[in-house]
Structure formats: C-alpha cells, structure tokens
Amino acid sequence: GAVVSQHPSWVICKSGTSVKIECRSLDFQATTMFWYRQFPKQSLMLMATSNEGSKATYEQGVEKDKFLINHASLTLSTLTVTSAHPEDSSFYICSARDDVTAPKYNEQFFGPGTRLTVL
Amino acid sequence: AQTVTQSQPEMSVQEAETVTLSCTYDTSENNYYLFWYKQPPSRQMILVIRQEAYKQQNATENRFSVNFQKAAKSFSLKISDSQLGDTAMYFCAFMKHVVEYGNKLVFGAGTILRVKS
C-alpha cells in the first residue's frame, strides 16, 4: 500500500515551453501533497504544499506564476513549469500524506521523481 | 524555524560492519517526529525509521536503530551488518507534531553512504 506515482519519469523540453508533471496517490486519499526540487547530490528543497480544493502554499523564493500547482482531486496533484528555462532543469519529487494514517504517523510517501531537462 | 544538520557529507563502511550517521537538529518544539530516509541511486525516497519525540525508547527496525538524545537534540542512525544495498544517500528529517494537514518535513543536507565489498 501507500504508493505514489509520478508521470512522466523524465522529460526533455525546449526553452520557453511548459511542462506538466503529475503526482498520484494510487491506493489512498491525500488532501495534502508536497512538491520538492532536488539538485544532484543535494537535499530536497520544499517548493510548495498542495492542498486539494484550495490554492497551494509556496515556500519563500519560489515563483508561484512559474510553478503552477493544481490539486484537483484527492489523488492527483500537478506541477506545471511554465516558460521553462535551462536553470529549471532539476529532479522534481512529490510526496503525499495518507488522510487516514497521517494524523497518527505523520508519514509522507514519496513518488519516484521526474527528471526535467530544459534545452 | 527548525534546522537539521548532518555533518558527514560522505561515509564508507565495509560490508558486514556497523556504521553510525550523525544528525543534530534545532527546535523550540517539545513534540515532534524525526525520520531517517534513504535515497538509493534510483532516487526513490524510502523511509528507514521514525522516532516520536515523546517516546524515550529508541526506535529500531531490523538492522537499523537510532540513538535519540532529546536534550542534546541528537538523532543518529546506526546500521548494523551493512549490506551493499545500503549504499545510498541518507537524509535526517524533522517534522513538528501538529494535528493538522500540511506538516512539512525539514531535511538535512544528507550523507552519502558507500558500502564496500
């Protein structure tokens, strides 16, 4: 149980285009999901907290107009990188909290990540 | 704000031996959770072990155990009988104990562990 998927696993796009990354909780409902960015051999940097049915909460320094987050259902959150540039190339990871178990265990379940390369 | 410090960027251990990864944190909270996550070369984050701050007993999961020193704000991970599959980046993480949605994980910088045969 507690599986989180991400799609695509990798994507290459041209500078100036937009890219959408999906994060799905496959066997549980997740009111809250999180989006992280990770550079090689570095830690995970929280970008935003995604809440179903409401606006995402962005961390300081993260451009909300550039990284659009939509959490339209209890099992799906999407991150859209708009007008992507080479500096947006990175590994993007999502995580999700199981609505049933989270109040007790507070565990986040992570997706496998998406590698974005902007040419 | 909470901070998590992992002072060992890289470590190596011989197969079957024991290794300890260090983690310290800073918080004014009294109730919180601490985690160790493993990120192997596949980059899938895997929960290794969890510790609840109000529990004095150190958590253990098979070959993995922690030394939780609340007063010292220290949370080290001990891996016994190291295996080649333990090669990964290990992250220490902190989360406040608040009964609400949106609890954030605060990660340390990570320690790359290499298990040698």
Short mmCIF file of C-alpha atoms in Angstrom, two decimals:
data_model
loop_
_atom_site.label_atom_id
_atom_site.label_comp_id
_atom_site.label_asym_id
_atom_site.label_seq_id
_atom_site.Cartn_x
_atom_site.Cartn_y
_atom_site.Cartn_z
CA GLY A 1 0.00 0.00 0.00
CA ALA A 2 0.82 3.73 0.11
CA VAL A 3 2.15 4.04 -3.41
CA VAL A 4 2.72 7.37 -5.08
CA SER A 5 3.36 7.60 -8.80
CA GLN A 6 4.74 10.41 -10.92
CA HIS A 7 4.40 10.94 -14.61
CA PRO A 8 6.47 11.37 -16.61
CA SER A 9 9.60 9.88 -15.07
CA TRP A 10 11.71 12.05 -17.32
CA VAL A 11 11.05 14.80 -19.81
CA ILE A 12 13.14 16.89 -22.17
CA CYS A 13 11.70 20.12 -23.47
CA LYS A 14 12.74 23.22 -25.33
CA SER A 15 13.31 26.51 -23.59
CA GLY A 16 10.14 28.56 -23.42
CA THR A 17 7.71 25.66 -23.37
CA SER A 18 5.59 24.45 -20.44
CA VAL A 19 5.82 21.05 -18.84
CA LYS A 20 3.24 19.35 -16.62
CA ILE A 21 4.21 16.74 -14.03
CA GLU A 22 1.54 14.58 -12.40
CA CYS A 23 1.63 13.12 -8.90
CA ARG A 24 -0.92 10.45 -7.98
CA SER A 25 -1.64 8.59 -4.78
CA LEU A 26 -2.64 5.16 -6.06
CA ASP A 27 -4.20 3.47 -3.07
CA PHE A 28 -5.03 6.22 -0.61
CA GLN A 29 -6.56 9.67 -0.48
CA ALA A 30 -4.29 12.64 0.01
CA THR A 31 -5.71 16.02 0.89
CA THR A 32 -2.15 17.29 1.12
CA MET A 33 0.72 16.71 -1.24
CA PHE A 34 4.15 18.30 -1.37
CA TRP A 35 6.44 19.25 -4.23
CA TYR A 36 10.21 19.19 -3.85
CA ARG A 37 13.12 20.05 -6.07
CA GLN A 38 16.45 18.29 -5.81
CA PHE A 39 19.77 19.08 -7.43
CA PRO A 40 22.44 16.36 -7.82
CA LYS A 41 23.90 15.21 -4.50
CA GLN A 42 21.88 17.80 -2.63
CA SER A 43 18.96 17.71 -0.28
CA LEU A 44 15.28 18.06 -1.11
CA MET A 45 14.06 21.61 -1.22
CA LEU A 46 10.37 22.05 -0.50
CA MET A 47 8.75 24.18 -3.19
CA ALA A 48 5.12 24.15 -2.16
CA THR A 49 2.38 22.42 -0.23
CA SER A 50 -0.55 21.39 -2.37
CA ASN A 51 -3.99 21.21 -0.81
CA GLU A 52 -7.00 19.64 -2.50
CA GLY A 53 -9.56 22.21 -3.48
CA SER A 54 -7.56 25.24 -2.45
CA LYS A 55 -4.56 27.26 -3.51
CA ALA A 56 -1.12 25.87 -2.94
CA THR A 57 1.16 27.35 -0.32
CA TYR A 58 4.53 28.27 -1.79
CA GLU A 59 7.81 28.46 0.07
CA GLN A 60 9.67 31.71 0.17
CA GLY A 61 11.57 32.37 -3.03
CA VAL A 62 9.51 30.02 -5.21
CA GLU A 63 7.76 31.80 -8.07
CA LYS A 64 4.12 30.78 -7.97
CA ASP A 65 3.50 32.03 -11.51
CA LYS A 66 6.30 29.89 -12.82
CA PHE A 67 5.49 26.74 -10.89
CA LEU A 68 1.73 26.30 -11.13
CA ILE A 69 0.22 23.72 -8.82
CA ASN A 70 -3.26 22.27 -9.15
CA HIS A 71 -4.66 19.73 -6.67
CA ALA A 72 -8.00 18.97 -8.29
CA SER A 73 -8.80 15.67 -6.56
CA LEU A 74 -7.84 13.68 -3.50
CA THR A 75 -5.50 11.54 -5.57
CA LEU A 76 -3.93 13.93 -8.07
CA SER A 77 -1.72 16.99 -7.90
CA THR A 78 0.01 18.54 -10.90
CA LEU A 79 3.02 20.81 -11.16
CA THR A 80 3.34 22.85 -14.33
CA VAL A 81 6.66 24.52 -15.06
CA THR A 82 5.74 27.44 -17.28
CA SER A 83 8.10 29.01 -19.81
CA ALA A 84 10.81 26.60 -18.79
CA HIS A 85 14.46 27.62 -18.98
CA PRO A 86 17.67 25.60 -18.62
CA GLU A 87 18.01 26.67 -14.98
CA ASP A 88 14.71 24.88 -14.26
CA SER A 89 16.37 21.58 -15.14
CA SER A 90 16.25 19.50 -12.00
CA PHE A 91 14.76 16.44 -10.32
CA TYR A 92 11.22 17.08 -9.06
CA ILE A 93 9.77 14.87 -6.35
CA CYS A 94 6.28 14.81 -4.92
CA SER A 95 5.07 13.30 -1.68
CA ALA A 96 1.64 12.68 -0.24
CA ARG A 97 0.10 12.29 3.19
CA ASP A 98 -2.39 9.47 3.69
CA ASP A 99 -5.50 11.14 5.13
CA VAL A 100 -6.26 8.07 7.22
CA THR A 101 -2.86 7.29 8.73
CA ALA A 102 -1.20 10.70 8.69
CA PRO A 103 -2.80 12.05 11.91
CA LYS A 104 -1.14 9.23 13.81
CA TYR A 105 2.07 8.53 11.93
CA ASN A 106 2.67 11.79 10.06
CA GLU A 107 4.45 9.91 7.32
CA GLN A 108 4.88 11.25 3.81
CA PHE A 109 5.00 8.80 0.91
CA PHE A 110 7.25 9.82 -1.94
CA GLY A 111 6.90 9.46 -5.67
CA PRO A 112 9.81 8.19 -7.77
CA GLY A 113 10.61 11.65 -9.11
CA THR A 114 10.67 13.33 -12.51
CA ARG A 115 13.86 14.40 -14.20
CA LEU A 116 13.31 17.60 -16.19
CA THR A 117 15.87 18.72 -18.75
CA VAL A 118 15.32 22.03 -20.50
CA LEU A 119 17.38 22.56 -23.63
CA ALA B 1 12.41 27.81 12.44
CA GLN B 2 13.70 24.28 12.63
CA THR B 3 17.06 23.27 11.21
CA VAL B 4 18.59 19.85 10.67
CA THR B 5 22.34 19.36 10.41
CA GLN B 6 24.15 16.36 9.03
CA SER B 7 27.85 16.98 9.41
CA GLN B 8 29.12 13.98 7.46
CA PRO B 9 28.85 14.58 3.70
CA GLU B 10 30.22 11.15 2.84
CA MET B 11 30.99 7.96 4.68
CA SER B 12 32.08 4.49 3.75
CA VAL B 13 31.84 1.18 5.56
CA GLN B 14 32.95 -2.33 4.87
CA GLU B 15 30.27 -4.89 4.20
CA ALA B 16 29.01 -6.59 7.40
CA GLU B 17 30.37 -3.85 9.62
CA THR B 18 28.48 -1.21 11.60
CA VAL B 19 28.26 2.46 10.76
CA THR B 20 26.67 5.43 12.51
CA LEU B 21 25.35 8.50 10.73
CA SER B 22 25.04 11.70 12.74
CA CYS B 23 22.20 14.20 12.84
CA THR B 24 21.52 17.16 15.07
CA TYR B 25 18.56 19.49 14.96
CA ASP B 26 17.41 22.73 16.44
CA THR B 27 13.86 23.38 17.56
CA SER B 28 11.88 25.03 20.31
CA GLU B 29 9.10 22.49 19.92
CA ASN B 30 8.54 19.83 22.54
CA ASN B 31 6.54 17.39 20.45
CA TYR B 32 7.84 16.37 17.06
CA TYR B 33 8.84 13.49 14.82
CA LEU B 34 12.24 12.59 13.49
CA PHE B 35 12.87 10.45 10.44
CA TRP B 36 15.69 8.86 8.52
CA TYR B 37 15.07 8.49 4.81
CA LYS B 38 17.19 6.55 2.35
CA GLN B 39 17.62 7.60 -1.28
CA PRO B 40 19.38 4.90 -3.30
CA PRO B 41 20.72 5.51 -6.82
CA SER B 42 17.16 5.01 -8.16
CA ARG B 43 16.38 8.26 -6.26
CA GLN B 44 13.19 6.79 -4.72
CA MET B 45 12.89 8.11 -1.17
CA ILE B 46 12.38 5.29 1.32
CA LEU B 47 11.51 5.69 4.98
CA VAL B 48 14.07 3.87 7.10
CA ILE B 49 12.95 4.66 10.62
CA ARG B 50 10.73 7.03 12.60
CA GLN B 51 11.06 8.36 16.15
CA GLU B 52 8.41 10.21 18.11
CA ALA B 53 9.95 12.75 20.47
CA TYR B 54 7.70 11.88 23.39
CA LYS B 55 8.91 8.28 23.33
CA GLN B 56 12.09 7.72 25.30
CA GLN B 57 12.75 4.32 23.80
CA ASN B 58 14.95 4.38 20.73
CA ALA B 59 13.29 3.12 17.57
CA THR B 60 14.63 0.01 15.84
CA GLU B 61 13.84 -1.58 12.50
CA ASN B 62 15.76 -4.78 11.91
CA ARG B 63 19.39 -3.71 11.24
CA PHE B 64 18.58 -0.03 11.70
CA SER B 65 18.41 1.68 15.06
CA VAL B 66 18.60 5.21 16.33
CA ASN B 67 20.20 6.91 19.29
CA PHE B 68 17.76 9.68 20.19
CA GLN B 69 19.08 12.19 22.70
CA LYS B 70 16.31 14.75 23.16
CA ALA B 71 18.18 17.07 25.48
CA ALA B 72 21.16 17.14 23.16
CA LYS B 73 18.91 17.35 20.09
CA SER B 74 20.76 14.49 18.51
CA PHE B 75 19.34 11.71 16.36
CA SER B 76 21.94 9.32 14.98
CA LEU B 77 21.30 6.27 12.81
CA LYS B 78 23.17 3.03 13.34
CA ILE B 79 23.28 0.48 10.56
CA SER B 80 24.42 -2.95 11.66
CA ASP B 81 25.70 -5.71 9.39
CA SER B 82 25.96 -3.29 6.49
CA GLN B 83 24.92 -4.64 3.10
CA LEU B 84 25.76 -3.48 -0.40
CA GLY B 85 22.12 -2.49 -0.83
CA ASP B 86 22.51 0.05 1.96
CA THR B 87 24.58 2.21 -0.39
CA ALA B 88 22.52 5.38 -0.69
CA MET B 89 22.15 8.96 0.40
CA TYR B 90 20.63 9.18 3.86
CA PHE B 91 18.57 12.15 4.98
CA CYS B 92 17.64 13.05 8.51
CA ALA B 93 14.33 14.92 8.70
CA PHE B 94 12.23 16.76 11.29
CA MET B 95 8.50 17.35 11.46
CA LYS B 96 6.51 19.26 14.06
CA HIS B 97 3.80 17.32 15.82
CA VAL B 98 0.77 19.32 14.91
CA VAL B 99 -2.59 17.72 14.27
CA GLU B 100 -3.30 19.42 11.00
CA TYR B 101 -2.71 18.93 7.36
CA GLY B 102 0.37 20.41 5.81
CA ASN B 103 3.03 19.39 8.28
CA LYS B 104 6.30 19.98 6.49
CA LEU B 105 9.40 17.87 6.58
CA VAL B 106 12.66 19.72 7.15
CA PHE B 107 15.57 17.78 5.69
CA GLY B 108 19.24 17.78 6.49
CA ALA B 109 21.83 18.07 3.73
CA GLY B 110 22.28 14.31 3.54
CA THR B 111 25.09 11.81 3.99
CA ILE B 112 26.28 9.64 1.12
CA LEU B 113 27.00 6.17 2.45
CA ARG B 114 29.02 3.71 0.41
CA VAL B 115 29.18 0.09 1.46
CA LYS B 116 32.29 -1.65 0.15
CA SER B 117 32.68 -5.35 -0.51
#
